[in-house]
Amino acid sequence: MSDAKGHVPSPFDSHMRDLVLGILIPGIVLSAIVLMAFAYTASQLRSRPHLHRVSFRLLVYAMVSNFILSVTLIPTEMIITGPKSGTGCAFAAFFSLMRWLVGAQSFWILFMALSELVCFVILASYMIHHRISVKRMWSDVSAKMTASESQHAAYTVAPVLKFRGIILRITLYPLLSCALNFSNIILDLCFAQRLSDTESTFRLSVLDICVVNGRPFLYAVLAATDPSFIRAVSALRQPPIVRPSSKEHNATSQLQSQSWCSTTPSSAMLTQADGNKAEGDGASRGRQLGDAAERPQQTEADVHHGRTHRDPEQGIAPNSSVVHSGKDSIEFQI
């Protein structure tokens, strides 16, 4: 019953333009802020390596395209939204033909949404199948592998499983695009079937406005929470490594050269003292050799004479050459 009734004008109708701008402008501003943050992090040396990824470049291209499209929606929505005129009636009459709607807009949007959904399903099914096969293989060969081999195999995990968190995070973009595109197609088909100005059509039109104009804000939120961008911001928040400037480096080198010059004379003096000590030792050894050469050599007869003329009661004679200690004997030396 309520659907057959026409739409009753209300004060809310005059604020449709405010609703459109209130949803669209925050998305444009947030997209601009995110793009400027991307540019700043890409210009810094500490955060730049975290952004060298193909997925992040594709994200930047998508954000720039979405930002340009959002900016062009402002004058379009301001022209279309408002009191109905001849232009609005011609626009509605154009979309009254189902084949024009399907051939010009709905088919291509549906094809794009289905392509994104198929790609996501293929990727998710491959990850699930690969993980199941890996678990089955581990259950079969775990008993035959040693601890070192199993540890080595744990580190050689497939990239699709190693980075599954990042892959699933990136797939949120096509999922969001599929949800928005499907909802847009359904609403357009409902408008094509219900051209009468009923209350339900008015509510669906408000919902369509919210879906279309809320796309920039949702994409900007997903881009701001991208894993690569978060890692880059974390790298910027870390304290930088302080490196000495050229002036400080020159001052340090001058101090080192001065300290080396001050320690050089003391080293020379130590060398000279060591040389004098070595010369003194050499001279004393020379004198000892000279005294040994001047001593009269003892013959075997003198030794025999000393041994035979020894008084057993008086002990060893004072000028005898008998060895006093067993350590100096020939037997000990041999």
Short mmCIF file of C-alpha atoms in Angstrom, two decimals:
data_model
loop_
_atom_site.label_atom_id
_atom_site.label_comp_id
_atom_site.label_asym_id
_atom_site.label_seq_id
_atom_site.Cartn_x
_atom_site.Cartn_y
_atom_site.Cartn_z
CA MET A 1 0.00 0.00 0.00
CA SER A 2 2.69 2.45 0.89
CA ASP A 3 4.62 1.66 -2.30
CA ALA A 4 1.69 2.70 -4.52
CA LYS A 5 1.49 6.09 -2.90
CA GLY A 6 3.53 8.96 -4.28
CA HIS A 7 6.36 10.57 -2.45
CA VAL A 8 5.22 13.28 -0.09
CA PRO A 9 7.59 16.27 -0.17
CA SER A 10 9.35 16.89 3.12
CA PRO A 11 11.98 19.29 4.45
CA PHE A 12 14.55 16.56 3.89
CA ASP A 13 14.17 16.93 0.11
CA SER A 14 15.74 20.36 0.20
CA HIS A 15 18.80 18.97 1.99
CA MET A 16 19.62 16.31 -0.58
CA ARG A 17 22.46 18.39 -1.93
CA ASP A 18 23.84 18.82 1.57
CA LEU A 19 23.71 15.05 2.05
CA VAL A 20 25.62 14.44 -1.15
CA LEU A 21 28.31 16.99 -0.32
CA GLY A 22 28.47 15.83 3.29
CA ILE A 23 29.34 12.30 2.17
CA LEU A 24 31.50 13.16 -0.83
CA ILE A 25 33.69 15.97 0.51
CA PRO A 26 35.08 14.07 3.55
CA GLY A 27 36.08 11.24 1.23
CA ILE A 28 37.86 13.63 -1.12
CA VAL A 29 39.68 15.34 1.77
CA LEU A 30 40.72 12.03 3.30
CA SER A 31 41.94 10.77 -0.08
CA ALA A 32 44.02 13.90 -0.54
CA ILE A 33 45.54 13.50 2.94
CA VAL A 34 46.37 9.85 2.27
CA LEU A 35 47.99 10.68 -1.07
CA MET A 36 50.09 13.43 0.54
CA ALA A 37 51.14 10.98 3.26
CA PHE A 38 52.13 8.50 0.56
CA ALA A 39 54.21 11.15 -1.16
CA TYR A 40 55.93 12.17 2.09
CA THR A 41 56.82 8.61 3.12
CA ALA A 42 58.09 7.86 -0.39
CA SER A 43 60.40 10.90 -0.23
CA GLN A 44 62.09 9.76 3.00
CA LEU A 45 65.09 7.45 2.85
CA ARG A 46 64.11 5.44 5.92
CA SER A 47 60.58 4.62 4.76
CA ARG A 48 61.15 4.39 1.01
CA PRO A 49 62.27 0.72 0.93
CA HIS A 50 58.98 -0.36 2.54
CA LEU A 51 56.99 1.14 -0.35
CA HIS A 52 58.87 -0.51 -3.22
CA ARG A 53 56.09 -3.01 -3.93
CA VAL A 54 53.91 -3.61 -6.96
CA SER A 55 50.76 -3.79 -4.84
CA PHE A 56 51.48 -0.38 -3.33
CA ARG A 57 52.05 1.19 -6.74
CA LEU A 58 48.76 -0.21 -7.99
CA LEU A 59 47.12 1.17 -4.86
CA VAL A 60 48.53 4.63 -5.57
CA TYR A 61 47.27 4.51 -9.17
CA ALA A 62 43.82 3.44 -7.99
CA MET A 63 43.73 6.18 -5.35
CA VAL A 64 44.70 8.87 -7.86
CA SER A 65 42.02 7.69 -10.31
CA ASN A 66 39.41 7.52 -7.58
CA PHE A 67 40.38 10.99 -6.35
CA ILE A 68 39.97 12.48 -9.83
CA LEU A 69 36.60 10.75 -10.26
CA SER A 70 35.43 12.00 -6.86
CA VAL A 71 36.36 15.56 -7.68
CA THR A 72 34.33 15.40 -10.90
CA LEU A 73 31.32 14.04 -8.98
CA ILE A 74 30.89 17.31 -7.08
CA PRO A 75 29.60 19.42 -9.99
CA THR A 76 27.70 16.42 -11.40
CA GLU A 77 25.80 15.80 -8.18
CA MET A 78 25.11 19.51 -7.74
CA ILE A 79 23.54 19.68 -11.19
CA ILE A 80 21.46 16.49 -10.99
CA THR A 81 20.37 16.78 -7.38
CA GLY A 82 17.61 19.28 -6.78
CA PRO A 83 14.23 20.08 -8.28
CA LYS A 84 13.25 17.98 -11.26
CA SER A 85 13.48 19.66 -14.61
CA GLY A 86 13.28 18.76 -18.26
CA THR A 87 16.84 17.49 -18.14
CA GLY A 88 15.99 15.14 -15.31
CA CYS A 89 12.93 13.86 -17.15
CA ALA A 90 14.99 13.23 -20.30
CA PHE A 91 17.60 11.42 -18.18
CA ALA A 92 14.91 9.25 -16.62
CA ALA A 93 13.35 8.58 -20.03
CA PHE A 94 16.75 7.54 -21.37
CA PHE A 95 17.18 5.01 -18.57
CA SER A 96 13.61 3.77 -18.98
CA LEU A 97 14.86 1.47 -21.69
CA MET A 98 16.31 -1.63 -20.02
CA ARG A 99 18.61 -2.47 -22.89
CA TRP A 100 20.32 0.91 -22.72
CA LEU A 101 20.89 0.55 -19.02
CA VAL A 102 22.25 -2.96 -19.29
CA GLY A 103 24.39 -2.35 -22.38
CA ALA A 104 25.86 1.01 -21.37
CA GLN A 105 26.44 0.63 -17.64
CA SER A 106 25.17 -2.37 -15.74
CA PHE A 107 26.74 -5.06 -17.88
CA TRP A 108 30.24 -3.64 -17.70
CA ILE A 109 30.04 -2.91 -13.99
CA LEU A 110 28.74 -6.43 -13.38
CA PHE A 111 31.49 -7.91 -15.55
CA MET A 112 34.17 -6.01 -13.61
CA ALA A 113 32.71 -7.03 -10.24
CA LEU A 114 32.46 -10.68 -11.28
CA SER A 115 36.04 -10.64 -12.57
CA GLU A 116 37.30 -9.32 -9.26
CA LEU A 117 35.25 -11.90 -7.40
CA VAL A 118 36.53 -14.76 -9.58
CA CYS A 119 40.14 -13.66 -9.06
CA PHE A 120 39.62 -13.55 -5.31
CA VAL A 121 37.98 -16.99 -5.26
CA ILE A 122 40.81 -18.50 -7.34
CA LEU A 123 43.47 -17.02 -5.06
CA ALA A 124 41.72 -18.06 -1.85
CA SER A 125 41.03 -21.59 -3.14
CA TYR A 126 44.66 -21.97 -4.22
CA MET A 127 45.87 -20.90 -0.78
CA ILE A 128 43.50 -23.31 0.96
CA HIS A 129 44.37 -26.20 -1.35
CA HIS A 130 48.10 -25.56 -0.99
CA ARG A 131 47.87 -25.43 2.78
CA ILE A 132 45.89 -28.69 2.91
CA SER A 133 48.39 -30.44 0.63
CA VAL A 134 51.33 -29.18 2.71
CA LYS A 135 49.74 -30.45 5.93
CA ARG A 136 49.09 -33.83 4.31
CA MET A 137 52.67 -34.05 3.09
CA TRP A 138 54.01 -33.13 6.55
CA SER A 139 51.92 -35.83 8.17
CA ASP A 140 53.38 -38.41 5.75
CA VAL A 141 57.06 -37.50 5.95
CA SER A 142 57.36 -36.14 9.49
CA ALA A 143 58.41 -39.54 10.86
CA LYS A 144 61.18 -39.93 8.26
CA MET A 145 62.78 -36.53 8.71
CA THR A 146 65.27 -35.53 11.34
CA ALA A 147 64.96 -32.44 13.49
CA SER A 148 67.44 -30.42 11.39
CA GLU A 149 65.71 -31.32 8.13
CA SER A 150 62.30 -30.42 9.52
CA GLN A 151 63.63 -27.09 10.78
CA HIS A 152 65.16 -26.36 7.38
CA ALA A 153 61.88 -27.25 5.66
CA ALA A 154 59.99 -24.94 8.02
CA TYR A 155 62.04 -22.00 6.78
CA THR A 156 61.45 -22.90 3.11
CA VAL A 157 57.69 -22.36 3.26
CA ALA A 158 55.89 -21.30 0.08
CA PRO A 159 55.57 -17.53 -0.48
CA VAL A 160 51.82 -17.81 -0.89
CA LEU A 161 51.60 -19.11 2.68
CA LYS A 162 54.33 -16.89 4.09
CA PHE A 163 52.59 -13.71 2.91
CA ARG A 164 49.00 -14.89 3.21
CA GLY A 165 48.18 -12.09 5.67
CA ILE A 166 49.27 -9.41 3.20
CA ILE A 167 47.50 -11.16 0.31
CA LEU A 168 44.25 -11.42 2.23
CA ARG A 169 44.61 -7.77 3.25
CA ILE A 170 45.02 -6.71 -0.36
CA THR A 171 41.96 -8.72 -1.40
CA LEU A 172 39.79 -6.43 0.71
CA TYR A 173 39.89 -3.90 -2.13
CA PRO A 174 38.20 -6.15 -4.73
CA LEU A 175 35.73 -7.39 -2.12
CA LEU A 176 34.72 -3.83 -1.29
CA SER A 177 34.52 -2.99 -4.98
CA CYS A 178 32.31 -6.04 -5.61
CA ALA A 179 29.95 -5.08 -2.79
CA LEU A 180 29.62 -1.50 -4.00
CA ASN A 181 29.25 -2.44 -7.66
CA PHE A 182 26.66 -5.13 -7.02
CA SER A 183 24.61 -2.79 -4.87
CA ASN A 184 24.85 -0.08 -7.54
CA ILE A 185 23.66 -2.47 -10.25
CA ILE A 186 20.71 -3.69 -8.18
CA LEU A 187 19.61 -0.15 -7.36
CA ASP A 188 19.87 0.92 -11.01
CA LEU A 189 17.74 -2.01 -12.11
CA CYS A 190 15.15 -1.14 -9.50
CA PHE A 191 15.05 2.44 -10.79
CA ALA A 192 14.59 1.20 -14.33
CA GLN A 193 11.60 -0.92 -13.35
CA ARG A 194 10.01 1.66 -11.05
CA LEU A 195 9.85 4.98 -12.78
CA SER A 196 6.99 6.27 -10.66
CA ASP A 197 7.83 8.73 -7.94
CA THR A 198 6.98 6.55 -4.98
CA GLU A 199 8.25 6.58 -1.44
CA SER A 200 10.26 3.39 -1.90
CA THR A 201 11.92 4.81 -5.01
CA PHE A 202 12.89 7.91 -3.10
CA ARG A 203 14.44 5.85 -0.32
CA LEU A 204 16.34 3.73 -2.81
CA SER A 205 17.62 6.86 -4.48
CA VAL A 206 18.93 8.11 -1.14
CA LEU A 207 20.63 4.77 -0.57
CA ASP A 208 22.16 4.89 -4.05
CA ILE A 209 23.52 8.36 -3.35
CA CYS A 210 25.13 7.14 -0.14
CA VAL A 211 26.69 4.12 -1.86
CA VAL A 212 28.12 6.05 -4.81
CA ASN A 213 29.42 9.02 -2.86
CA GLY A 214 30.74 6.96 0.05
CA ARG A 215 33.13 5.04 -2.19
CA PRO A 216 36.05 7.56 -1.90
CA PHE A 217 35.88 7.58 1.89
CA LEU A 218 35.92 3.77 2.15
CA TYR A 219 38.81 3.44 -0.31
CA ALA A 220 40.79 6.09 1.58
CA VAL A 221 40.29 4.24 4.88
CA LEU A 222 41.56 0.99 3.33
CA ALA A 223 44.54 2.76 1.78
CA ALA A 224 45.46 4.41 5.08
CA THR A 225 45.58 0.99 6.77
CA ASP A 226 47.71 -0.66 4.08
CA PRO A 227 50.47 -2.89 5.60
CA SER A 228 53.24 -1.34 3.50
CA PHE A 229 52.23 2.16 4.50
CA ILE A 230 52.01 1.18 8.18
CA ARG A 231 55.54 -0.27 8.07
CA ALA A 232 56.81 2.89 6.41
CA VAL A 233 55.25 5.08 9.11
CA SER A 234 56.75 2.83 11.81
CA ALA A 235 60.17 3.26 10.22
CA LEU A 236 59.76 7.04 10.33
CA ARG A 237 58.83 6.95 14.01
CA GLN A 238 62.06 5.20 14.94
CA PRO A 239 64.92 7.48 16.07
CA PRO A 240 67.31 8.26 13.22
CA ILE A 241 70.92 7.10 13.29
CA VAL A 242 73.10 10.12 14.17
CA ARG A 243 76.05 10.43 11.82
CA PRO A 244 78.89 12.95 12.45
CA SER A 245 78.98 15.90 10.11
CA SER A 246 81.99 16.88 8.02
CA LYS A 247 83.08 19.54 10.53
CA GLU A 248 82.91 17.13 13.44
CA HIS A 249 84.80 14.52 11.43
CA ASN A 250 87.59 16.99 10.61
CA ALA A 251 87.86 18.08 14.25
CA THR A 252 88.10 14.46 15.39
CA SER A 253 90.84 13.70 12.85
CA GLN A 254 92.84 16.77 13.98
CA LEU A 255 92.60 15.67 17.62
CA GLN A 256 93.78 12.20 16.70
CA SER A 257 96.76 13.57 14.75
CA GLN A 258 97.73 15.84 17.65
CA SER A 259 97.56 12.97 20.14
CA TRP A 260 99.70 10.83 17.83
CA CYS A 261 102.30 13.58 17.52
CA SER A 262 102.43 14.02 21.32
CA THR A 263 103.01 10.31 21.89
CA THR A 264 105.75 9.98 19.24
CA PRO A 265 108.70 11.53 21.29
CA SER A 266 107.96 9.30 24.26
CA SER A 267 108.10 6.29 21.96
CA ALA A 268 111.45 7.46 20.56
CA MET A 269 112.84 7.90 24.06
CA LEU A 270 111.73 4.39 24.98
CA THR A 271 113.42 3.02 21.88
CA GLN A 272 116.65 4.85 22.67
CA ALA A 273 116.59 3.55 26.26
CA ASP A 274 116.10 0.01 25.03
CA GLY A 275 119.03 0.44 22.65
CA ASN A 276 121.31 1.69 25.42
CA LYS A 277 120.31 -1.23 27.62
CA ALA A 278 121.07 -3.68 24.83
CA GLU A 279 124.49 -2.10 24.27
CA GLY A 280 125.28 -2.38 28.00
CA ASP A 281 124.34 -6.04 28.03
CA GLY A 282 126.53 -6.69 25.01
CA ALA A 283 129.51 -4.98 26.64
CA SER A 284 129.15 -6.98 29.86
CA ARG A 285 128.99 -10.21 27.87
CA GLY A 286 132.16 -9.22 26.00
CA ARG A 287 133.99 -8.60 29.25
CA GLN A 288 132.94 -11.99 30.58
CA LEU A 289 134.24 -13.71 27.47
CA GLY A 290 137.54 -11.87 27.74
CA ASP A 291 138.00 -12.94 31.36
CA ALA A 292 137.25 -16.53 30.42
CA ALA A 293 139.91 -16.43 27.68
CA GLU A 294 142.56 -15.03 30.02
CA ARG A 295 142.09 -17.82 32.57
CA PRO A 296 144.69 -20.66 32.42
CA GLN A 297 143.19 -23.82 31.09
CA GLN A 298 143.39 -26.78 33.43
CA THR A 299 145.04 -29.90 32.07
CA GLU A 300 144.32 -33.49 32.82
CA ALA A 301 147.56 -33.81 34.76
CA ASP A 302 146.54 -30.97 37.06
CA VAL A 303 143.22 -32.63 37.64
CA HIS A 304 144.95 -35.93 38.32
CA HIS A 305 147.46 -34.23 40.57
CA GLY A 306 144.71 -32.57 42.54
CA ARG A 307 142.86 -35.84 42.93
CA THR A 308 145.97 -37.83 44.07
CA HIS A 309 147.31 -35.26 46.51
CA ARG A 310 144.12 -35.00 48.40
CA ASP A 311 144.10 -35.74 52.12
CA PRO A 312 141.14 -37.92 52.93
CA GLU A 313 140.99 -36.67 56.47
CA GLN A 314 141.36 -32.98 55.68
CA GLY A 315 138.87 -33.18 52.87
CA ILE A 316 139.14 -31.33 49.60
CA ALA A 317 142.08 -29.04 49.09
CA PRO A 318 141.35 -25.37 48.63
CA ASN A 319 142.95 -25.18 45.12
CA SER A 320 141.58 -28.48 43.89
CA SER A 321 139.35 -28.59 40.84
CA VAL A 322 136.99 -31.26 42.06
CA VAL A 323 133.41 -30.64 41.13
CA HIS A 324 131.49 -29.34 44.13
CA SER A 325 128.01 -30.22 42.95
CA GLY A 326 126.50 -33.12 41.11
CA LYS A 327 124.65 -30.80 38.77
CA ASP A 328 127.96 -29.61 37.25
CA SER A 329 129.27 -33.11 36.63
CA ILE A 330 129.60 -34.68 33.18
CA GLU A 331 127.20 -37.46 34.05
CA PHE A 332 124.45 -34.95 34.88
CA GLN A 333 125.07 -32.94 31.73
CA ILE A 334 124.87 -36.08 29.61
#
